[in-house]
Each structure stands twice: as C-alpha cells, then as structure tokens.
PDB file of C-alpha atoms in Angstrom:
ATOM      1  CA  MET A   1     -23.735  75.805 162.266  1.00 79.00           C
ATOM      2  CA  GLN A   2     -24.015  72.065 160.768  1.00 80.00           C
ATOM      3  CA  LEU A   3     -20.829  71.457 162.929  1.00 85.00           C
ATOM      4  CA  ILE A   4     -22.760  72.640 166.344  1.00 88.00           C
ATOM      5  CA  ILE A   5     -26.070  70.851 165.562  1.00 84.00           C
ATOM      6  CA  SER A   6     -24.123  67.542 164.892  1.00 84.00           C
ATOM      7  CA  ALA A   7     -22.101  67.863 168.034  1.00 84.00           C
ATOM      8  CA  ILE A   8     -25.040  68.846 170.089  1.00 87.00           C
ATOM      9  CA  ALA A   9     -26.874  65.661 168.596  1.00 88.00           C
ATOM     10  CA  ARG A  10     -24.242  63.193 169.212  1.00 86.00           C
ATOM     11  CA  HIS A  11     -24.039  64.549 172.626  1.00 86.00           C
ATOM     12  CA  ILE A  12     -27.618  64.123 173.361  1.00 88.00           C
ATOM     13  CA  GLY A  13     -27.428  60.677 171.634  1.00 88.00           C
ATOM     14  CA  ALA A  14     -24.353  59.412 173.893  1.00 86.00           C
ATOM     15  CA  GLY A  15     -26.340  60.805 176.927  1.00 86.00           C
ATOM     16  CA  MET A  16     -29.475  59.091 176.062  1.00 87.00           C
ATOM     17  CA  ARG A  17     -27.567  55.608 175.474  1.00 86.00           C
ATOM     18  CA  TYR A  18     -25.555  56.204 178.837  1.00 87.00           C
ATOM     19  CA  PHE A  19     -28.879  56.538 180.655  1.00 87.00           C
ATOM     20  CA  PHE A  20     -30.366  53.524 179.079  1.00 86.00           C
ATOM     21  CA  LEU A  21     -27.138  51.304 179.474  1.00 84.00           C
ATOM     22  CA  ARG A  22     -26.348  52.821 182.949  1.00 84.00           C
ATOM     23  CA  ASN A  23     -29.821  52.786 184.596  1.00 84.00           C
ATOM     24  CA  ILE A  24     -32.062  50.459 182.683  1.00 81.00           C
ATOM     25  CA  CYS A  25     -29.777  47.664 181.752  1.00 82.00           C
ATOM     26  CA  ARG A  26     -27.200  48.006 184.766  1.00 81.00           C
ATOM     27  CA  ARG A  27     -23.941  47.448 182.695  1.00 71.00           C
ATOM     28  CA  LYS A  28     -21.413  49.028 185.351  1.00 71.00           C
ATOM     29  CA  ASP A  29     -18.221  48.968 183.005  1.00 79.00           C
ATOM     30  CA  VAL A  30     -20.197  51.583 180.716  1.00 80.00           C
ATOM     31  CA  SER A  31     -18.682  55.146 180.693  1.00 79.00           C
ATOM     32  CA  TYR A  32     -19.977  58.661 179.262  1.00 78.00           C
ATOM     33  CA  LYS A  33     -16.561  59.078 177.749  1.00 80.00           C
ATOM     34  CA  LYS A  34     -16.344  56.049 176.443  1.00 78.00           C
ATOM     35  CA  LEU A  35     -19.525  56.254 174.173  1.00 76.00           C
ATOM     36  CA  CYS A  36     -18.912  59.707 173.041  1.00 76.00           C
ATOM     37  CA  ASP A  37     -15.354  59.198 172.111  1.00 73.00           C
ATOM     38  CA  GLY A  38     -15.319  55.514 171.339  1.00 70.00           C
ATOM     39  CA  ASP A  39     -12.048  53.513 170.505  1.00 69.00           C
ATOM     40  CA  LYS A  40     -10.084  55.655 168.417  1.00 69.00           C
ATOM     41  CA  LYS A  41      -7.932  52.782 167.597  1.00 75.00           C
ATOM     42  CA  ASP A  42     -10.583  51.153 165.806  1.00 77.00           C
ATOM     43  CA  PRO A  43     -11.996  53.429 163.113  1.00 76.00           C
ATOM     44  CA  LEU A  44     -14.844  51.182 162.219  1.00 76.00           C
ATOM     45  CA  ALA A  45     -16.114  50.937 165.684  1.00 76.00           C
ATOM     46  CA  TYR A  46     -15.638  54.699 166.394  1.00 75.00           C
ATOM     47  CA  ASN A  47     -17.905  55.580 163.106  1.00 79.00           C
ATOM     48  CA  ASP A  48     -20.204  53.261 164.106  1.00 81.00           C
ATOM     49  CA  ASN A  49     -20.657  54.713 167.679  1.00 81.00           C
ATOM     50  CA  ALA A  50     -20.532  58.262 166.349  1.00 82.00           C
ATOM     51  CA  LEU A  51     -23.627  57.281 163.649  1.00 85.00           C
ATOM     52  CA  VAL A  52     -25.562  55.815 166.370  1.00 87.00           C
ATOM     53  CA  ASN A  53     -25.063  58.708 168.859  1.00 86.00           C
ATOM     54  CA  GLY A  54     -25.795  61.151 166.110  1.00 88.00           C
ATOM     55  CA  CYS A  55     -29.162  59.567 164.779  1.00 89.00           C
ATOM     56  CA  LEU A  56     -30.482  58.963 168.090  1.00 90.00           C
ATOM     57  CA  GLY A  57     -29.619  62.751 169.062  1.00 90.00           C
ATOM     58  CA  MET A  58     -31.291  63.984 165.480  1.00 91.00           C
ATOM     59  CA  ILE A  59     -34.135  61.851 166.453  1.00 92.00           C
ATOM     60  CA  VAL A  60     -34.593  63.390 170.187  1.00 92.00           C
ATOM     61  CA  ILE A  61     -34.567  66.763 168.595  1.00 91.00           C
ATOM     62  CA  ALA A  62     -36.895  66.066 165.719  1.00 92.00           C
ATOM     63  CA  ILE A  63     -39.366  64.897 168.310  1.00 93.00           C
ATOM     64  CA  LEU A  64     -38.623  68.013 170.464  1.00 92.00           C
ATOM     65  CA  ILE A  65     -39.160  70.006 167.467  1.00 93.00           C
ATOM     66  CA  LEU A  66     -42.418  68.723 166.603  1.00 95.00           C
ATOM     67  CA  LEU A  67     -43.907  68.902 170.068  1.00 95.00           C
ATOM     68  CA  MET A  68     -42.976  72.569 170.046  1.00 94.00           C
ATOM     69  CA  VAL A  69     -44.753  73.258 167.015  1.00 95.00           C
ATOM     70  CA  LYS A  70     -47.689  71.487 168.006  1.00 93.00           C
ATOM     71  CA  TYR A  71     -48.163  73.154 171.384  1.00 93.00           C
ATOM     72  CA  LEU A  72     -46.780  76.358 170.984  1.00 91.00           C
ATOM     73  CA  GLY A  73     -47.727  76.868 167.284  1.00 73.00           C
TER      74      GLY A  73
END
C-alpha cells in the first residue's frame, strides 16, 4: 500500500512540475518522462528528482484530503 501511495504522489508531483515548467515558464525542452524518471546514470540527480516529485505530490494529496474533510464532513 505504501508503494502505491508513493508512486501516485510521485506522478502527481511530476505532473504538477511538468505543467508549471511547460505552460508557465515556457520551457520547451522539458518532458514528463525526464521529470518522472530523471537521469538514472546520476544517482544524486535521480534521487533529488524523486524527492521533489514525492514531496510535491504528498502536499497535493494532503490538501485534497483536508478539503474533503472540511467540505464533506
């Protein structure tokens, strides 16, 4: 269960970063695969990328849960 939640959080975070970089910052050289997988040859960059995606995804999930509790409860 923990692996599923962390995978969902990483993909949500990568999607948020992709949207921000692609649409708001107008960087054309970014891809979703590059954000999600990163450079596996450089373990520090890969772990940093996974950490950022996971943290951003967990923040989004926490906000959604708080909103659901507030408005549905």
